[in-house]
Amino acid sequence: MKIKVVKFGGSSLADAEHFRRVAEIVKSDPERRYVVASAPGKRFAKDTKVTDLLYRCYELTRAHEDISACFDEIAGRYNSIIRDLGLNYDIGGELDYIKNAILHHSGRDFAASRGEYLNSLILAKFLGFAFIDAESVVCFRDNGAFDEEKTNDLLREELAAHPYAVIPGFYGVMPNGTIKTFSRGGSDITGSLVARAAEATLYENWTDVSGCLMADPRIVKDPRPIRTVTYRELRELSYMGATVLHEDAIFPVRYAGIPINIRNTNAPEEPGTMIVSATNEYDADTVITGIAGKKGLSVITIEKDMMNAEIGFGRRVLEVLEEYEISFEHLPSGVDTMSVVISTAAIEPWRERLLSAINRMVRPDSIVIEDGLALLAVVGRGMVKSKGTAARVCDAISNAGINIRMIDQGSSELNIIVGVEEADMEAAINAIYKEFVKG
Ligand code: ASP
């Protein structure tokens, strides 16, 4: 039988009502055999995620303060899920053990991981599925790096022994037996690892939005959902700040050729977004797939006559950045100018030293740093097939009365990067959206 791996985020498992929805979704398709669960998330805007409460318990213990009230809140979340579901299940012993372990300084990651651990125990019980503890199948190395091969072997073996199972997301184990978590939002990664090990045909990632949108809804009103996006396009968009999925969740399934389907637990009838490795189809009426923007950038502009003939010029500039451990975002260049776009926060501590180091290294005619730059990425696999996209992007921006500070199109024709003043970013995104989607 085909296998689908389904991951549910924290908001999809925040209370009993959501547990019921999740069970309905899982049970409606027998191919949905492996479920990866997050910890209970927010039930309403001002609510606190259980993971954050667990981090707080850890901090309180470190400060030798009482954790009772905070821990009771966590216990209350789980107990009310169990009660409201009408489950005959007592997790009192588990809660006591965890509280005690936190009080005995069991570690920050251990504390945080218990959110998914407990939620998965309850979900497994509710679904009647086996529980596979991530601690026995997701492994890290001594240096903290994720151990891909070991994890894949162990997971594969364990999954083969259970036709239906729930696996907690977010954490794994170090060789010495201590618990370690991925970075925040890491249950997405676990889902991807399980999908790969299970050789799934699909990795469904259920959340509280109906997939990826063409633009940030805080910037563009009611942006259209993206039906299909390639992994490469998504990388471009998420690099620029569009987040639906943990960045590292893409790699395991991408290499295994497993598509990801982002779905909405609160609107399961909607198809969501398919993330695929390649596709022949593209929306005929939208050349672009999405637009994203990122603020907080600076540009270092270096000028020197005959720069183009000076061998090693670029390397020497980049060597200085390397010395200060600064990564650059973009490198648009002219014949006698080179611009380096960098995050303002990254250069802040070294500003003056960086300038004099570059001065020493390449003896430019001039060098300046300007702050307040925003970059927009206009991304679309459809660009290769249509002419004049760059011109349309530029026209849309300038017709909105916005000055373009730089423009850079990668030769893969997957994206066009435009630099504008930070204050103009929202208007520029709206102008491009209007041109390509609503124009
Ligand atoms: N519960 C963890 C967090 O809040 C991991 C996750 O939900 O993916 O970051």
mmCIF file of N, CA and C in Angstrom, residues 339-439:
data_model
loop_
_atom_site.group_PDB
_atom_site.id
_atom_site.type_symbol
_atom_site.label_atom_id
_atom_site.label_comp_id
_atom_site.label_asym_id
_atom_site.label_seq_id
_atom_site.Cartn_x
_atom_site.Cartn_y
_atom_site.Cartn_z
ATOM 1 N N SER A 339 29.354 46.015 -5.828
ATOM 2 C CA SER A 339 28.505 46.265 -4.671
ATOM 3 C C SER A 339 28.311 44.954 -3.936
ATOM 4 N N VAL A 340 28.348 45.055 -2.631
ATOM 5 C CA VAL A 340 28.119 43.852 -1.836
ATOM 6 C C VAL A 340 26.933 44.131 -0.923
ATOM 7 N N VAL A 341 25.899 43.329 -1.058
ATOM 8 C CA VAL A 341 24.718 43.519 -0.214
ATOM 9 C C VAL A 341 24.831 42.569 0.975
ATOM 10 N N ILE A 342 24.730 43.171 2.177
ATOM 11 C CA ILE A 342 24.957 42.416 3.405
ATOM 12 C C ILE A 342 23.881 42.791 4.421
ATOM 13 N N SER A 343 23.621 41.895 5.345
ATOM 14 C CA SER A 343 22.676 42.246 6.403
ATOM 15 C C SER A 343 23.299 43.329 7.301
ATOM 16 N N THR A 344 22.516 44.370 7.584
ATOM 17 C CA THR A 344 23.031 45.490 8.389
ATOM 18 C C THR A 344 23.476 44.999 9.767
ATOM 19 N N ALA A 345 22.698 44.074 10.331
ATOM 20 C CA ALA A 345 23.036 43.571 11.666
ATOM 21 C C ALA A 345 24.404 42.890 11.673
ATOM 22 N N ALA A 346 24.738 42.229 10.554
ATOM 23 C CA ALA A 346 26.007 41.493 10.511
ATOM 24 C C ALA A 346 27.218 42.421 10.467
ATOM 25 N N ILE A 347 27.071 43.603 9.821
ATOM 26 C CA ILE A 347 28.240 44.486 9.731
ATOM 27 C C ILE A 347 28.323 45.484 10.885
ATOM 28 N N GLU A 348 27.187 45.654 11.584
ATOM 29 C CA GLU A 348 27.120 46.684 12.620
ATOM 30 C C GLU A 348 28.354 46.732 13.544
ATOM 31 N N PRO A 349 28.757 45.605 14.136
ATOM 32 C CA PRO A 349 29.869 45.698 15.095
ATOM 33 C C PRO A 349 31.218 46.024 14.447
ATOM 34 N N TRP A 350 31.319 45.813 13.142
ATOM 35 C CA TRP A 350 32.644 45.937 12.498
ATOM 36 C C TRP A 350 32.718 47.082 11.492
ATOM 37 N N ARG A 351 31.708 47.849 11.349
ATOM 38 C CA ARG A 351 31.581 48.840 10.281
ATOM 39 C C ARG A 351 32.909 49.510 9.871
ATOM 40 N N GLU A 352 33.510 50.239 10.840
ATOM 41 C CA GLU A 352 34.718 51.010 10.496
ATOM 42 C C GLU A 352 35.885 50.107 10.150
ATOM 43 N N ARG A 353 36.031 49.063 10.954
ATOM 44 C CA ARG A 353 37.156 48.145 10.729
ATOM 45 C C ARG A 353 37.057 47.460 9.372
ATOM 46 N N LEU A 354 35.830 47.160 9.005
ATOM 47 C CA LEU A 354 35.592 46.505 7.726
ATOM 48 C C LEU A 354 35.996 47.415 6.574
ATOM 49 N N LEU A 355 35.598 48.686 6.681
ATOM 50 C CA LEU A 355 35.930 49.644 5.632
ATOM 51 C C LEU A 355 37.430 49.799 5.500
ATOM 52 N N SER A 356 38.119 49.944 6.640
ATOM 53 C CA SER A 356 39.569 50.143 6.490
ATOM 54 C C SER A 356 40.262 48.871 6.014
ATOM 55 N N ALA A 357 39.722 47.721 6.385
ATOM 56 C CA ALA A 357 40.343 46.480 5.896
ATOM 57 C C ALA A 357 40.188 46.359 4.378
ATOM 58 N N ILE A 358 39.000 46.721 3.859
ATOM 59 C CA ILE A 358 38.811 46.642 2.397
ATOM 60 C C ILE A 358 39.700 47.680 1.714
ATOM 61 N N ASN A 359 39.782 48.877 2.324
ATOM 62 C CA ASN A 359 40.654 49.927 1.795
ATOM 63 C C ASN A 359 42.083 49.436 1.649
ATOM 64 N N ARG A 360 42.563 48.824 2.702
ATOM 65 C CA ARG A 360 43.940 48.305 2.702
ATOM 66 C C ARG A 360 44.123 47.232 1.631
ATOM 67 N N MET A 361 43.135 46.393 1.525
ATOM 68 C CA MET A 361 43.233 45.213 0.673
ATOM 69 C C MET A 361 43.208 45.551 -0.810
ATOM 70 N N VAL A 362 42.309 46.483 -1.246
ATOM 71 C CA VAL A 362 42.158 46.706 -2.695
ATOM 72 C C VAL A 362 42.408 48.150 -3.126
ATOM 73 N N ARG A 363 42.703 49.042 -2.197
ATOM 74 C CA ARG A 363 42.989 50.465 -2.509
ATOM 75 C C ARG A 363 41.981 51.045 -3.502
ATOM 76 N N PRO A 364 40.708 51.093 -3.149
ATOM 77 C CA PRO A 364 39.700 51.588 -4.112
ATOM 78 C C PRO A 364 39.740 53.116 -4.242
ATOM 79 N N ASP A 365 39.095 53.669 -5.268
ATOM 80 C CA ASP A 365 38.980 55.128 -5.396
ATOM 81 C C ASP A 365 37.956 55.631 -4.391
ATOM 82 N N SER A 366 36.912 54.830 -4.174
ATOM 83 C CA SER A 366 35.945 55.213 -3.150
ATOM 84 C C SER A 366 35.249 53.975 -2.607
ATOM 85 N N ILE A 367 34.810 54.110 -1.376
ATOM 86 C CA ILE A 367 34.049 53.015 -0.780
ATOM 87 C C ILE A 367 33.033 53.607 0.192
ATOM 88 N N VAL A 368 31.786 53.222 0.043
ATOM 89 C CA VAL A 368 30.745 53.736 0.959
ATOM 90 C C VAL A 368 29.804 52.605 1.389
ATOM 91 N N ILE A 369 29.283 52.780 2.599
ATOM 92 C CA ILE A 369 28.242 51.840 3.035
ATOM 93 C C ILE A 369 26.943 52.628 3.143
ATOM 94 N N GLU A 370 25.896 52.123 2.513
ATOM 95 C CA GLU A 370 24.577 52.755 2.669
ATOM 96 C C GLU A 370 23.633 51.742 3.297
ATOM 97 N N ASP A 371 22.863 52.191 4.283
ATOM 98 C CA ASP A 371 21.912 51.308 4.959
ATOM 99 C C ASP A 371 20.501 51.520 4.407
ATOM 100 N N GLY A 372 19.569 50.778 4.984
ATOM 101 C CA GLY A 372 18.158 51.015 4.645
ATOM 102 C C GLY A 372 17.715 50.423 3.338
ATOM 103 N N LEU A 373 18.379 49.349 2.903
ATOM 104 C CA LEU A 373 17.992 48.720 1.643
ATOM 105 C C LEU A 373 17.067 47.535 1.915
ATOM 106 N N ALA A 374 16.091 47.374 1.039
ATOM 107 C CA ALA A 374 15.252 46.168 1.095
ATOM 108 C C ALA A 374 15.401 45.458 -0.241
ATOM 109 N N LEU A 375 15.394 44.134 -0.191
ATOM 110 C CA LEU A 375 15.439 43.378 -1.447
ATOM 111 C C LEU A 375 14.100 42.697 -1.674
ATOM 112 N N LEU A 376 13.680 42.693 -2.923
ATOM 113 C CA LEU A 376 12.472 41.964 -3.285
ATOM 114 C C LEU A 376 12.892 40.829 -4.197
ATOM 115 N N ALA A 377 12.318 39.661 -3.991
ATOM 116 C CA ALA A 377 12.576 38.570 -4.924
ATOM 117 C C ALA A 377 11.284 38.276 -5.657
ATOM 118 N N VAL A 378 11.341 38.400 -6.962
ATOM 119 C CA VAL A 378 10.199 38.030 -7.783
ATOM 120 C C VAL A 378 10.564 36.667 -8.358
ATOM 121 N N VAL A 379 9.858 35.640 -7.917
ATOM 122 C CA VAL A 379 10.272 34.269 -8.219
ATOM 123 C C VAL A 379 9.254 33.597 -9.128
ATOM 124 N N GLY A 380 9.747 32.858 -10.115
ATOM 125 C CA GLY A 380 8.794 32.137 -10.970
ATOM 126 C C GLY A 380 9.471 31.298 -12.013
ATOM 127 N N ARG A 381 9.127 30.004 -12.029
ATOM 128 C CA ARG A 381 9.686 29.124 -13.049
ATOM 129 C C ARG A 381 9.142 29.484 -14.431
ATOM 130 N N GLY A 382 8.024 30.209 -14.440
ATOM 131 C CA GLY A 382 7.411 30.597 -15.704
ATOM 132 C C GLY A 382 8.174 31.704 -16.424
ATOM 133 N N MET A 383 9.112 32.329 -15.736
ATOM 134 C CA MET A 383 9.836 33.460 -16.354
ATOM 135 C C MET A 383 10.653 33.049 -17.570
ATOM 136 N N VAL A 384 11.195 31.827 -17.518
ATOM 137 C CA VAL A 384 12.039 31.354 -18.622
ATOM 138 C C VAL A 384 11.260 31.408 -19.925
ATOM 139 N N LYS A 385 9.964 31.100 -19.812
ATOM 140 C CA LYS A 385 9.154 30.962 -21.024
ATOM 141 C C LYS A 385 8.495 32.257 -21.478
ATOM 142 N N SER A 386 8.625 33.312 -20.674
ATOM 143 C CA SER A 386 7.933 34.524 -21.116
ATOM 144 C C SER A 386 8.913 35.687 -21.228
ATOM 145 N N LYS A 387 8.698 36.472 -22.228
ATOM 146 C CA LYS A 387 9.619 37.595 -22.482
ATOM 147 C C LYS A 387 9.208 38.828 -21.695
ATOM 148 N N GLY A 388 10.197 39.631 -21.387
ATOM 149 C CA GLY A 388 9.892 40.966 -20.852
ATOM 150 C C GLY A 388 9.510 41.022 -19.388
ATOM 151 N N THR A 389 9.786 39.948 -18.645
ATOM 152 C CA THR A 389 9.376 39.963 -17.237
ATOM 153 C C THR A 389 10.131 41.039 -16.455
ATOM 154 N N ALA A 390 11.442 41.112 -16.689
ATOM 155 C CA ALA A 390 12.240 42.099 -15.945
ATOM 156 C C ALA A 390 11.719 43.506 -16.233
ATOM 157 N N ALA A 391 11.374 43.755 -17.509
ATOM 158 C CA ALA A 391 10.881 45.083 -17.876
ATOM 159 C C ALA A 391 9.550 45.367 -17.161
ATOM 160 N N ARG A 392 8.702 44.345 -17.088
ATOM 161 C CA ARG A 392 7.411 44.545 -16.411
ATOM 162 C C ARG A 392 7.609 44.834 -14.923
ATOM 163 N N VAL A 393 8.565 44.113 -14.305
ATOM 164 C CA VAL A 393 8.842 44.344 -12.883
ATOM 165 C C VAL A 393 9.305 45.790 -12.684
ATOM 166 N N CYS A 394 10.250 46.214 -13.526
ATOM 167 C CA CYS A 394 10.802 47.571 -13.382
ATOM 168 C C CYS A 394 9.738 48.634 -13.646
ATOM 169 N N ASP A 395 8.948 48.416 -14.693
ATOM 170 C CA ASP A 395 7.900 49.388 -15.015
ATOM 171 C C ASP A 395 6.912 49.510 -13.868
ATOM 172 N N ALA A 396 6.507 48.356 -13.341
ATOM 173 C CA ALA A 396 5.519 48.382 -12.253
ATOM 174 C C ALA A 396 6.061 49.189 -11.083
ATOM 175 N N ILE A 397 7.326 48.954 -10.768
ATOM 176 C CA ILE A 397 7.908 49.669 -9.621
ATOM 177 C C ILE A 397 8.032 51.159 -9.922
ATOM 178 N N SER A 398 8.530 51.485 -11.113
ATOM 179 C CA SER A 398 8.715 52.922 -11.358
ATOM 180 C C SER A 398 7.394 53.640 -11.576
ATOM 181 N N ASN A 399 6.398 52.947 -12.143
ATOM 182 C CA ASN A 399 5.075 53.587 -12.264
ATOM 183 C C ASN A 399 4.460 53.890 -10.906
ATOM 184 N N ALA A 400 4.920 53.162 -9.890
ATOM 185 C CA ALA A 400 4.419 53.437 -8.533
ATOM 186 C C ALA A 400 5.239 54.564 -7.885
ATOM 187 N N GLY A 401 6.131 55.141 -8.672
ATOM 188 C CA GLY A 401 6.929 56.276 -8.180
ATOM 189 C C GLY A 401 8.067 55.846 -7.252
ATOM 190 N N ILE A 402 8.495 54.598 -7.416
ATOM 191 C CA ILE A 402 9.543 54.092 -6.524
ATOM 192 C C ILE A 402 10.859 53.966 -7.283
ATOM 193 N N ASN A 403 11.911 54.374 -6.602
ATOM 194 C CA ASN A 403 13.232 54.324 -7.220
ATOM 195 C C ASN A 403 13.865 52.950 -7.001
ATOM 196 N N ILE A 404 14.399 52.389 -8.086
ATOM 197 C CA ILE A 404 15.064 51.090 -7.964
ATOM 198 C C ILE A 404 16.542 51.325 -7.668
ATOM 199 N N ARG A 405 17.021 50.756 -6.579
ATOM 200 C CA ARG A 405 18.434 50.971 -6.225
ATOM 201 C C ARG A 405 19.350 49.937 -6.878
ATOM 202 N N MET A 406 18.872 48.763 -7.096
ATOM 203 C CA MET A 406 19.657 47.776 -7.836
ATOM 204 C C MET A 406 18.721 46.718 -8.422
ATOM 205 N N ILE A 407 19.219 46.005 -9.414
ATOM 206 C CA ILE A 407 18.434 44.910 -9.976
ATOM 207 C C ILE A 407 19.397 43.816 -10.406
ATOM 208 N N ASP A 408 18.986 42.589 -10.181
ATOM 209 C CA ASP A 408 19.888 41.466 -10.396
ATOM 210 C C ASP A 408 19.041 40.282 -10.848
ATOM 211 N N GLN A 409 19.324 39.779 -12.048
ATOM 212 C CA GLN A 409 18.569 38.594 -12.459
ATOM 213 C C GLN A 409 19.525 37.429 -12.599
ATOM 214 N N GLY A 410 19.256 36.363 -11.864
ATOM 215 C CA GLY A 410 20.108 35.181 -11.950
ATOM 216 C C GLY A 410 19.973 34.572 -13.326
ATOM 217 N N SER A 411 21.040 33.917 -13.821
ATOM 218 C CA SER A 411 20.957 33.412 -15.191
ATOM 219 C C SER A 411 20.010 32.209 -15.274
ATOM 220 N N SER A 412 19.631 31.657 -14.137
ATOM 221 C CA SER A 412 18.684 30.537 -14.185
ATOM 222 C C SER A 412 17.281 31.047 -14.516
ATOM 223 N N GLU A 413 17.135 32.355 -14.529
ATOM 224 C CA GLU A 413 15.837 32.992 -14.814
ATOM 225 C C GLU A 413 14.727 32.490 -13.903
ATOM 226 N N LEU A 414 15.106 32.203 -12.677
ATOM 227 C CA LEU A 414 14.103 31.738 -11.720
ATOM 228 C C LEU A 414 13.631 32.909 -10.880
ATOM 229 N N ASN A 415 14.505 33.922 -10.784
ATOM 230 C CA ASN A 415 14.093 35.056 -9.977
ATOM 231 C C ASN A 415 14.743 36.355 -10.434
ATOM 232 N N ILE A 416 14.085 37.431 -10.050
ATOM 233 C CA ILE A 416 14.633 38.760 -10.292
ATOM 234 C C ILE A 416 14.700 39.420 -8.927
ATOM 235 N N ILE A 417 15.866 39.926 -8.591
ATOM 236 C CA ILE A 417 16.027 40.573 -7.295
ATOM 237 C C ILE A 417 16.077 42.081 -7.521
ATOM 238 N N VAL A 418 15.274 42.796 -6.780
ATOM 239 C CA VAL A 418 15.257 44.255 -6.928
ATOM 240 C C VAL A 418 15.527 44.887 -5.568
ATOM 241 N N GLY A 419 16.397 45.865 -5.540
ATOM 242 C CA GLY A 419 16.681 46.583 -4.298
ATOM 243 C C GLY A 419 15.959 47.920 -4.292
ATOM 244 N N VAL A 420 15.235 48.206 -3.234
ATOM 245 C CA VAL A 420 14.554 49.508 -3.082
ATOM 246 C C VAL A 420 14.798 50.026 -1.664
ATOM 247 N N GLU A 421 14.436 51.281 -1.422
ATOM 248 C CA GLU A 421 14.508 51.815 -0.055
ATOM 249 C C GLU A 421 13.572 50.990 0.822
ATOM 250 N N GLU A 422 13.978 50.789 2.070
ATOM 251 C CA GLU A 422 13.132 49.995 2.975
ATOM 252 C C GLU A 422 11.683 50.496 3.023
ATOM 253 N N ALA A 423 11.560 51.814 3.070
ATOM 254 C CA ALA A 423 10.223 52.398 3.221
ATOM 255 C C ALA A 423 9.338 52.122 2.004
ATOM 256 N N ASP A 424 9.956 51.763 0.879
ATOM 257 C CA ASP A 424 9.185 51.536 -0.354
ATOM 258 C C ASP A 424 8.841 50.071 -0.584
ATOM 259 N N MET A 425 9.311 49.198 0.300
ATOM 260 C CA MET A 425 9.190 47.764 0.017
ATOM 261 C C MET A 425 7.736 47.304 -0.174
ATOM 262 N N GLU A 426 6.882 47.711 0.751
ATOM 263 C CA GLU A 426 5.495 47.243 0.686
ATOM 264 C C GLU A 426 4.820 47.714 -0.599
ATOM 265 N N ALA A 427 5.034 48.990 -0.924
ATOM 266 C CA ALA A 427 4.405 49.542 -2.129
ATOM 267 C C ALA A 427 4.939 48.847 -3.382
ATOM 268 N N ALA A 428 6.231 48.537 -3.370
ATOM 269 C CA ALA A 428 6.818 47.879 -4.541
ATOM 270 C C ALA A 428 6.235 46.473 -4.709
ATOM 271 N N ILE A 429 6.086 45.761 -3.600
ATOM 272 C CA ILE A 429 5.521 44.400 -3.686
ATOM 273 C C ILE A 429 4.087 44.462 -4.222
ATOM 274 N N ASN A 430 3.321 45.421 -3.721
ATOM 275 C CA ASN A 430 1.949 45.568 -4.205
ATOM 276 C C ASN A 430 1.902 45.908 -5.690
ATOM 277 N N ALA A 431 2.830 46.752 -6.119
ATOM 278 C CA ALA A 431 2.850 47.152 -7.528
ATOM 279 C C ALA A 431 3.147 45.933 -8.415
ATOM 280 N N ILE A 432 4.099 45.114 -7.986
ATOM 281 C CA ILE A 432 4.451 43.928 -8.796
ATOM 282 C C ILE A 432 3.294 42.931 -8.784
ATOM 283 N N TYR A 433 2.705 42.757 -7.622
ATOM 284 C CA TYR A 433 1.577 41.810 -7.503
ATOM 285 C C TYR A 433 0.446 42.212 -8.456
ATOM 286 N N LYS A 434 0.182 43.501 -8.444
ATOM 287 C CA LYS A 434 -0.908 44.007 -9.272
ATOM 288 C C LYS A 434 -0.600 43.769 -10.763
ATOM 289 N N GLU A 435 0.640 44.042 -11.115
ATOM 290 C CA GLU A 435 1.039 43.878 -12.520
ATOM 291 C C GLU A 435 0.885 42.428 -12.996
ATOM 292 N N PHE A 436 1.323 41.477 -12.184
ATOM 293 C CA PHE A 436 1.342 40.102 -12.646
ATOM 294 C C PHE A 436 0.091 39.299 -12.293
ATOM 295 N N VAL A 437 -0.573 39.676 -11.226
ATOM 296 C CA VAL A 437 -1.696 38.844 -10.806
ATOM 297 C C VAL A 437 -3.035 39.494 -11.108
ATOM 298 N N LYS A 438 -3.124 40.755 -10.782
ATOM 299 C CA LYS A 438 -4.435 41.387 -10.930
ATOM 300 C C LYS A 438 -4.493 42.370 -12.089
ATOM 301 N N GLY A 439 -3.337 42.573 -12.723
ATOM 302 C CA GLY A 439 -3.222 43.670 -13.673
ATOM 303 C C GLY A 439 -4.129 43.578 -14.898
#
